[in-house]
mmCIF file with all atom_site columns, C-alpha atoms in Angstrom:
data_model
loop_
_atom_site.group_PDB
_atom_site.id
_atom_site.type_symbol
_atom_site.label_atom_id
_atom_site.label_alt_id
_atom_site.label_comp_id
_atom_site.label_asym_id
_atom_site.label_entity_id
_atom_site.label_seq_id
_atom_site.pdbx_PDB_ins_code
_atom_site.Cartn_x
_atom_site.Cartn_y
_atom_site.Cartn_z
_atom_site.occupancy
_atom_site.B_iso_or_equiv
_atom_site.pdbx_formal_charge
_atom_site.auth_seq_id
_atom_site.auth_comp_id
_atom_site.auth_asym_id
_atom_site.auth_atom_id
_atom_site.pdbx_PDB_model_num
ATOM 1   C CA . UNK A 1 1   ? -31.255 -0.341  13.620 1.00 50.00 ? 18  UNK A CA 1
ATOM 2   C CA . UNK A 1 2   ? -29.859 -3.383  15.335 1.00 55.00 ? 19  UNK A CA 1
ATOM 3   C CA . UNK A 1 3   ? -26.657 -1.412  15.404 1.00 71.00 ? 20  UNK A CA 1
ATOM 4   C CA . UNK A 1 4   ? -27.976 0.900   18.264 1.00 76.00 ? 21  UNK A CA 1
ATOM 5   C CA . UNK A 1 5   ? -29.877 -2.198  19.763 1.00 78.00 ? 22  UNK A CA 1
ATOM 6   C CA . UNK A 1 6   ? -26.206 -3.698  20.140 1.00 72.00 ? 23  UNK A CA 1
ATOM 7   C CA . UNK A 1 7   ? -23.946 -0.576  20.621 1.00 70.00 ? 24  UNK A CA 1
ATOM 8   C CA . UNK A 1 8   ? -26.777 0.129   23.389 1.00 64.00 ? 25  UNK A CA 1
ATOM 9   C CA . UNK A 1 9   ? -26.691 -3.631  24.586 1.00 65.00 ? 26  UNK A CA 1
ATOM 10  C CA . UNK A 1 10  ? -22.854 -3.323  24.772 1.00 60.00 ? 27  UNK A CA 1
ATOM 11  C CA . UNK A 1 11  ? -22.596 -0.127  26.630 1.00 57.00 ? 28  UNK A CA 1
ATOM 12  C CA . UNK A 1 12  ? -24.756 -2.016  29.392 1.00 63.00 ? 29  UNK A CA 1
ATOM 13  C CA . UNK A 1 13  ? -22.787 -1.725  32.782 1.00 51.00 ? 30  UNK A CA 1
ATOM 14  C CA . UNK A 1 14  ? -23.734 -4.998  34.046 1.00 65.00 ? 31  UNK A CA 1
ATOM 15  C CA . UNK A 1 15  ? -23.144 -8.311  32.903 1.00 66.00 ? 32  UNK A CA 1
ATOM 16  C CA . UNK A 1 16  ? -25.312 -10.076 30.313 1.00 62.00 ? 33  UNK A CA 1
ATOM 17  C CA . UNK A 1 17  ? -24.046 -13.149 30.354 1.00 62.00 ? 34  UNK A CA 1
ATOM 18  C CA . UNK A 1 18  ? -27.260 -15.209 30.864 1.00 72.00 ? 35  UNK A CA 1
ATOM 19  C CA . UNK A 1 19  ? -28.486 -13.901 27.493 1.00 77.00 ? 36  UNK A CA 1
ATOM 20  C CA . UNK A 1 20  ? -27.480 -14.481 24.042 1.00 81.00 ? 37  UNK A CA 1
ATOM 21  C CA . UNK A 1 21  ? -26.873 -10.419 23.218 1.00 85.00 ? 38  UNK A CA 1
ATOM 22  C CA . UNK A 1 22  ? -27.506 -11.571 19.439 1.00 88.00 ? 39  UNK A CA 1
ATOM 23  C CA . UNK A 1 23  ? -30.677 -13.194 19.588 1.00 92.00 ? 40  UNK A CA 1
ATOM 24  C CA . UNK A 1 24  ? -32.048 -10.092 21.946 1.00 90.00 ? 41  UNK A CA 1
ATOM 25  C CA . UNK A 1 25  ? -30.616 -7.357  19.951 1.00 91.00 ? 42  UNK A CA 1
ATOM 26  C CA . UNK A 1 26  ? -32.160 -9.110  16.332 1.00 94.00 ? 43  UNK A CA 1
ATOM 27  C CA . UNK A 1 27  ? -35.824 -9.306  18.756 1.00 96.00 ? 44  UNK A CA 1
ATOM 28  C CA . UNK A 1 28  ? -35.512 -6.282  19.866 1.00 94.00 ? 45  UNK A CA 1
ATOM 29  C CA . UNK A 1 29  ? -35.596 -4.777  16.115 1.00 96.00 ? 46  UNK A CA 1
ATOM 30  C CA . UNK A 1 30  ? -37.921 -7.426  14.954 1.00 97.00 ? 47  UNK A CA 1
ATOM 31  C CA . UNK A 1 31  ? -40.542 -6.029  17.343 1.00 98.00 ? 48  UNK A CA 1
ATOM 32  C CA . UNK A 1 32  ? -39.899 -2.379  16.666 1.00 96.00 ? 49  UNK A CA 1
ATOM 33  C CA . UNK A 1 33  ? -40.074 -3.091  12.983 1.00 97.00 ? 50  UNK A CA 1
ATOM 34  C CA . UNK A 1 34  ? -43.121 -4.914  13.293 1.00 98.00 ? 51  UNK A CA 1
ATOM 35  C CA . UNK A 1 35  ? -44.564 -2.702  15.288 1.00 98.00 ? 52  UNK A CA 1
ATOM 36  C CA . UNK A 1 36  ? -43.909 0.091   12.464 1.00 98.00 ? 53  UNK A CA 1
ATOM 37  C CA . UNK A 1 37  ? -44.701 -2.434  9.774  1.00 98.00 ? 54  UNK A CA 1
ATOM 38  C CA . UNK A 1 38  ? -48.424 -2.933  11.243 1.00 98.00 ? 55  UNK A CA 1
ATOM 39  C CA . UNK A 1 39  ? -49.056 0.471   11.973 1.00 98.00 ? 56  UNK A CA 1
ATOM 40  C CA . UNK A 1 40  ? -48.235 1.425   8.588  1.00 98.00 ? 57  UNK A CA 1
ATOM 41  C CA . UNK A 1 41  ? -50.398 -1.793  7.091  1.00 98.00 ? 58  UNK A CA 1
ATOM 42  C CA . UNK A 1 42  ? -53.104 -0.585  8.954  1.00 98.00 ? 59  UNK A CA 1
ATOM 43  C CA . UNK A 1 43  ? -53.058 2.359   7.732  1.00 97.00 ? 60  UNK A CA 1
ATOM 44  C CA . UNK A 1 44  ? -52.609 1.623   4.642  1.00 97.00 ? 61  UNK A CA 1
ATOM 45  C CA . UNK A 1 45  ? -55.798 -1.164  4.670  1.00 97.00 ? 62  UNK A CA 1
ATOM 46  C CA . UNK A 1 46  ? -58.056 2.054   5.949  1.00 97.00 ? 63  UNK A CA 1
ATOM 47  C CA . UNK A 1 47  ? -57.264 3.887   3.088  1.00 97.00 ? 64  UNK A CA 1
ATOM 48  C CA . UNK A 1 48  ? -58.576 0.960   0.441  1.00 95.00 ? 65  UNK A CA 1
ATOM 49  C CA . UNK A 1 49  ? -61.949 1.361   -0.891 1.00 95.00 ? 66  UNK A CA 1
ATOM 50  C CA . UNK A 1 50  ? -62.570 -2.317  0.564  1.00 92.00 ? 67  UNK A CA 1
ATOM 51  C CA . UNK A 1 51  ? -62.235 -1.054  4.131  1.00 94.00 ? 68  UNK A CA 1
ATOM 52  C CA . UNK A 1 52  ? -64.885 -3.487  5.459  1.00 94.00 ? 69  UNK A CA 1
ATOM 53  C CA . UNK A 1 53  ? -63.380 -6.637  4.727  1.00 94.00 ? 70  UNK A CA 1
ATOM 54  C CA . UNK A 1 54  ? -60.445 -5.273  5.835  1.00 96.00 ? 71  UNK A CA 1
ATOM 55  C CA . UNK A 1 55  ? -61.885 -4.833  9.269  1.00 96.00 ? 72  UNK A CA 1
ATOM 56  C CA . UNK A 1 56  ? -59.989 -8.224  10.540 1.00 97.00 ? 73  UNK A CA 1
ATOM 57  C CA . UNK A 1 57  ? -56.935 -7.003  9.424  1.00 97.00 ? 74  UNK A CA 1
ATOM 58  C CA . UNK A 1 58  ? -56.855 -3.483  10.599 1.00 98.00 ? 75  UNK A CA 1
ATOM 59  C CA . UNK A 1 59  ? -57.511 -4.742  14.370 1.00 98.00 ? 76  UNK A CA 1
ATOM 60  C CA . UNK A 1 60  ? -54.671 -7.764  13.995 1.00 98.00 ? 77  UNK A CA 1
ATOM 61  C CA . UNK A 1 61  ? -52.404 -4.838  13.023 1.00 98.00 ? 78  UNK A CA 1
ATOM 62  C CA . UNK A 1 62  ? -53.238 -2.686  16.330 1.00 98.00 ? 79  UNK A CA 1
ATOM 63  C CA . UNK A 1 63  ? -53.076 -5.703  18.494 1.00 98.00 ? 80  UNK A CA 1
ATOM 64  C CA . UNK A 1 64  ? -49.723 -6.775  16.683 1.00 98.00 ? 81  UNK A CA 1
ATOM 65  C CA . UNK A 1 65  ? -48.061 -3.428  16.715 1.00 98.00 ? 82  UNK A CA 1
ATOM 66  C CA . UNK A 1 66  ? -49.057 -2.688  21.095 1.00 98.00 ? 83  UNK A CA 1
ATOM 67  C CA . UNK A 1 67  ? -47.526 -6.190  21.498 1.00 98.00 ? 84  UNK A CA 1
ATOM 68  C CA . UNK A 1 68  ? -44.566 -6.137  19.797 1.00 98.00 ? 85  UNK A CA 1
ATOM 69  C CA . UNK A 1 69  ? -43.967 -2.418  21.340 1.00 98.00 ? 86  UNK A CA 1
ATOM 70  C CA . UNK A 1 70  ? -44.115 -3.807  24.728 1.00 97.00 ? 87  UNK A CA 1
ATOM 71  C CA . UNK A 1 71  ? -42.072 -6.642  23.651 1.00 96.00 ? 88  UNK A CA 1
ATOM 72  C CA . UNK A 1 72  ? -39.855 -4.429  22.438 1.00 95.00 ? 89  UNK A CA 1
ATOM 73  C CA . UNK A 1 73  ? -39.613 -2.085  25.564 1.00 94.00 ? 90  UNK A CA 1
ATOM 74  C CA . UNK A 1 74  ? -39.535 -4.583  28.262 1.00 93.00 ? 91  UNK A CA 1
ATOM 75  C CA . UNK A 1 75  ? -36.388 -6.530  26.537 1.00 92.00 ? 92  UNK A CA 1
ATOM 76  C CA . UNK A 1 76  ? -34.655 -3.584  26.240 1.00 89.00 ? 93  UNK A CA 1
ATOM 77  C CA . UNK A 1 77  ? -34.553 -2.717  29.844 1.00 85.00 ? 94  UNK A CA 1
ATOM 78  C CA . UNK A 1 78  ? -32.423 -5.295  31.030 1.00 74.00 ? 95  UNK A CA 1
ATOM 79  C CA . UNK A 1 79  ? -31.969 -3.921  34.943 1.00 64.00 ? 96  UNK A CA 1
ATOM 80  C CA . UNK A 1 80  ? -33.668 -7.496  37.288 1.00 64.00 ? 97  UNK A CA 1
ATOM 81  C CA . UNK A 1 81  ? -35.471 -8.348  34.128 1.00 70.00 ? 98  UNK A CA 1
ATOM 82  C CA . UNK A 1 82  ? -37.994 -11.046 35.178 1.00 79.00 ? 99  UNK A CA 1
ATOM 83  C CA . UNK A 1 83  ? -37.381 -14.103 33.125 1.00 85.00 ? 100 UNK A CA 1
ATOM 84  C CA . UNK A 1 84  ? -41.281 -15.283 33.865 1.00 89.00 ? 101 UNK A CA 1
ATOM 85  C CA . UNK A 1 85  ? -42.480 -12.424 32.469 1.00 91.00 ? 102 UNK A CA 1
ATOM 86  C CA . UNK A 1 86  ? -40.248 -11.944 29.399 1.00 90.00 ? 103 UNK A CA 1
ATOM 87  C CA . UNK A 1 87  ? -41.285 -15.244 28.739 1.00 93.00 ? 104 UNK A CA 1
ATOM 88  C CA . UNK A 1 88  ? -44.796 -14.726 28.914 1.00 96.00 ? 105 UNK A CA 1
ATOM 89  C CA . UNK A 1 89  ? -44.328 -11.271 26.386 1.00 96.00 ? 106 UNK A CA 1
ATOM 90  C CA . UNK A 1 90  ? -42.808 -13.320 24.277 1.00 97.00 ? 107 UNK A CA 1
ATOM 91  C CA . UNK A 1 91  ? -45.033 -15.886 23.944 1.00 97.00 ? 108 UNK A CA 1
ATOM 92  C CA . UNK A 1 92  ? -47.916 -13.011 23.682 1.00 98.00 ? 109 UNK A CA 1
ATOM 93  C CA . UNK A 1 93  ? -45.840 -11.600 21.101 1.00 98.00 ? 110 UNK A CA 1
ATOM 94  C CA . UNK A 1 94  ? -44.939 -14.780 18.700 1.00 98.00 ? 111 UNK A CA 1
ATOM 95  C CA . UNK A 1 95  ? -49.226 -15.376 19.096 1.00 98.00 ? 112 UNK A CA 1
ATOM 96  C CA . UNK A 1 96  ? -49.783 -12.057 17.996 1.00 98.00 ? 113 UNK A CA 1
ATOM 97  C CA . UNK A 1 97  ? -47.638 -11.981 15.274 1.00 98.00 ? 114 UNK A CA 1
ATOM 98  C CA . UNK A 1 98  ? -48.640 -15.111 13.742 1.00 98.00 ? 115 UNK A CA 1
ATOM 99  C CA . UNK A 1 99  ? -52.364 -14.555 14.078 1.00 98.00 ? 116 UNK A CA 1
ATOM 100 C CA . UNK A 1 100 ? -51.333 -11.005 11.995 1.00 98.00 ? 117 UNK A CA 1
ATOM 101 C CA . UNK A 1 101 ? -49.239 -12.996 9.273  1.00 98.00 ? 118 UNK A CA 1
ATOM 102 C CA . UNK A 1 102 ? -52.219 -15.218 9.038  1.00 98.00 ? 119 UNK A CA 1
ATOM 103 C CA . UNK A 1 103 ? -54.895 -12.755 8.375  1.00 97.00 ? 120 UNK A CA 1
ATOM 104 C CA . UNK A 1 104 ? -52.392 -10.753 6.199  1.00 97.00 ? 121 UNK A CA 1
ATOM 105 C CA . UNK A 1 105 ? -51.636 -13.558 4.175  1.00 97.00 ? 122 UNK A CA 1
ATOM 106 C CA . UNK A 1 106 ? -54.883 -13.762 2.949  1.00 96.00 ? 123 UNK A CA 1
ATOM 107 C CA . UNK A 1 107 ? -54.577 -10.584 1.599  1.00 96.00 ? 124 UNK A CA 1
ATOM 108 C CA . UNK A 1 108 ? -51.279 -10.530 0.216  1.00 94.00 ? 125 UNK A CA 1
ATOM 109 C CA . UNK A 1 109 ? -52.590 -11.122 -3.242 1.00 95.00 ? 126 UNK A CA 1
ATOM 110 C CA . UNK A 1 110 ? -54.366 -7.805  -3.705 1.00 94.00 ? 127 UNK A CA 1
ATOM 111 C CA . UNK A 1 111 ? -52.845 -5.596  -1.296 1.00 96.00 ? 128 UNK A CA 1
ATOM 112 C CA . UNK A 1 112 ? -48.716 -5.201  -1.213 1.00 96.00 ? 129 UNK A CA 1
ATOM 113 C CA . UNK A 1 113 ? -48.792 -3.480  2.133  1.00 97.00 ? 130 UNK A CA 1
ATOM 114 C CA . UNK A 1 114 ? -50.280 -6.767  3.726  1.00 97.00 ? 131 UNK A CA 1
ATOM 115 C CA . UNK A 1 115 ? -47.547 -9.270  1.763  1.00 97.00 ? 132 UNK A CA 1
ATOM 116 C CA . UNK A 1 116 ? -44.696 -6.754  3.296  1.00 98.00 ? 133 UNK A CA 1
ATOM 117 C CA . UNK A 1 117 ? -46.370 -6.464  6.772  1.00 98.00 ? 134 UNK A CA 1
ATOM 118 C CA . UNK A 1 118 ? -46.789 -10.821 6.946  1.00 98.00 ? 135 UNK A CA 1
ATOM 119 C CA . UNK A 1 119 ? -43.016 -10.993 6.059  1.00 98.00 ? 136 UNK A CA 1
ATOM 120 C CA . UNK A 1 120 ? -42.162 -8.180  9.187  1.00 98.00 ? 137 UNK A CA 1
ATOM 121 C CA . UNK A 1 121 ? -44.481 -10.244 11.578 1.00 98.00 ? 138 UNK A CA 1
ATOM 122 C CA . UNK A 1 122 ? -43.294 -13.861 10.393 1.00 98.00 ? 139 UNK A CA 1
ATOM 123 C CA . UNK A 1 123 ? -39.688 -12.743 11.113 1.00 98.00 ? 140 UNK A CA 1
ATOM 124 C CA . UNK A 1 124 ? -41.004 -10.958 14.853 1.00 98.00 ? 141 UNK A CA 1
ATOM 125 C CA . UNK A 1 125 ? -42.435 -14.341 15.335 1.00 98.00 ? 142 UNK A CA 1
ATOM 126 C CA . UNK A 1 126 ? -39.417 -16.377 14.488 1.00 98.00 ? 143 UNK A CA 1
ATOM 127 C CA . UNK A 1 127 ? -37.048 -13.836 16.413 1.00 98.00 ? 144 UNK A CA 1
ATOM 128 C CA . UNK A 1 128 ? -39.167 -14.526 19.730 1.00 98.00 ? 145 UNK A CA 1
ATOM 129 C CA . UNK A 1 129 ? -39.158 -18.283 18.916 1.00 97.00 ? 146 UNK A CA 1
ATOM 130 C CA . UNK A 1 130 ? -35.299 -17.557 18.800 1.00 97.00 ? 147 UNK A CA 1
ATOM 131 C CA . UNK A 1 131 ? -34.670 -15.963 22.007 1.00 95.00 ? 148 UNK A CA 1
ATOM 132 C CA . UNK A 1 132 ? -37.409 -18.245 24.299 1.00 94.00 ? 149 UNK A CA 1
ATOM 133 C CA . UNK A 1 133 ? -35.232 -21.096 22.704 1.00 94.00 ? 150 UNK A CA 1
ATOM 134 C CA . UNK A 1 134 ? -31.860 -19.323 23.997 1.00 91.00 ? 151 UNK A CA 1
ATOM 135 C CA . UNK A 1 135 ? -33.364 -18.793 27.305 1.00 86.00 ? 152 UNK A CA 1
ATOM 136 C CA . UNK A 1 136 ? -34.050 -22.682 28.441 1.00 65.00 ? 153 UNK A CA 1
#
């Protein structure tokens, strides 16, 4: 995937100098595969016969996968992109990908589809961390 995210980051008319096209384009398909990667865990965590206690982790997974959508979305339209505000969807994003690793981790033991999802969300989390970092 991050070949589109680049080709499309490339074909861009206008300049991108004030952003490090790496670090956006790896974000950008750290959110989207997050986003999958919950969706599918919750999924998954509904079909387990110990639904109830996975109640936690099914909602984490929702929140996770809207944020890291929107993430996704608003740092791929680059047109008078509003540093403020990609910094605050960032932030919101990193939060709600480490409060998903966390609850998934706790179920990692007994459910696969929780160890995979924690993995997709630590790297999200680490891939925001990345590009706040490149934009001080």
């Amino acid at each position: 995937m991050t070949h589109h995210v680049t080709s499309m980051l490339d074909t861009y008319p206008k300049d991108l100098s004030g952003v490090d096209k790496q670090k956006l384009a790896e974000c950008i398909e750290a959110c989207f595969d997050c986003a999958q990667t919950c969706t599918a865990c919750a999924d998954a965590c509904l079909a387990e016969d110990t639904v109830v206690e996975l109640s936690t982790c099914i909602r984490k997974n929702a929140d996770c996968a809207d944020i890291c959508v929107t993430t996704g979305n608003l740092l791929s339209r680059q047109t008078g992109t509003n540093t403020e505000v990609v910094r605050a969807v960032l932030e919101a994003c990193r939060a709600a990908c480490k409060s998903c690793a966390d609850e998934c981790a706790q179920h990692a033991e007994h459910h696969d589809h929780c160890r995979i999802c924690a993995e997709a969300c630590r790297r999200c989390e680490q891939a925001c961390a990345d590009l706040l970092a490149s934009l001080d």
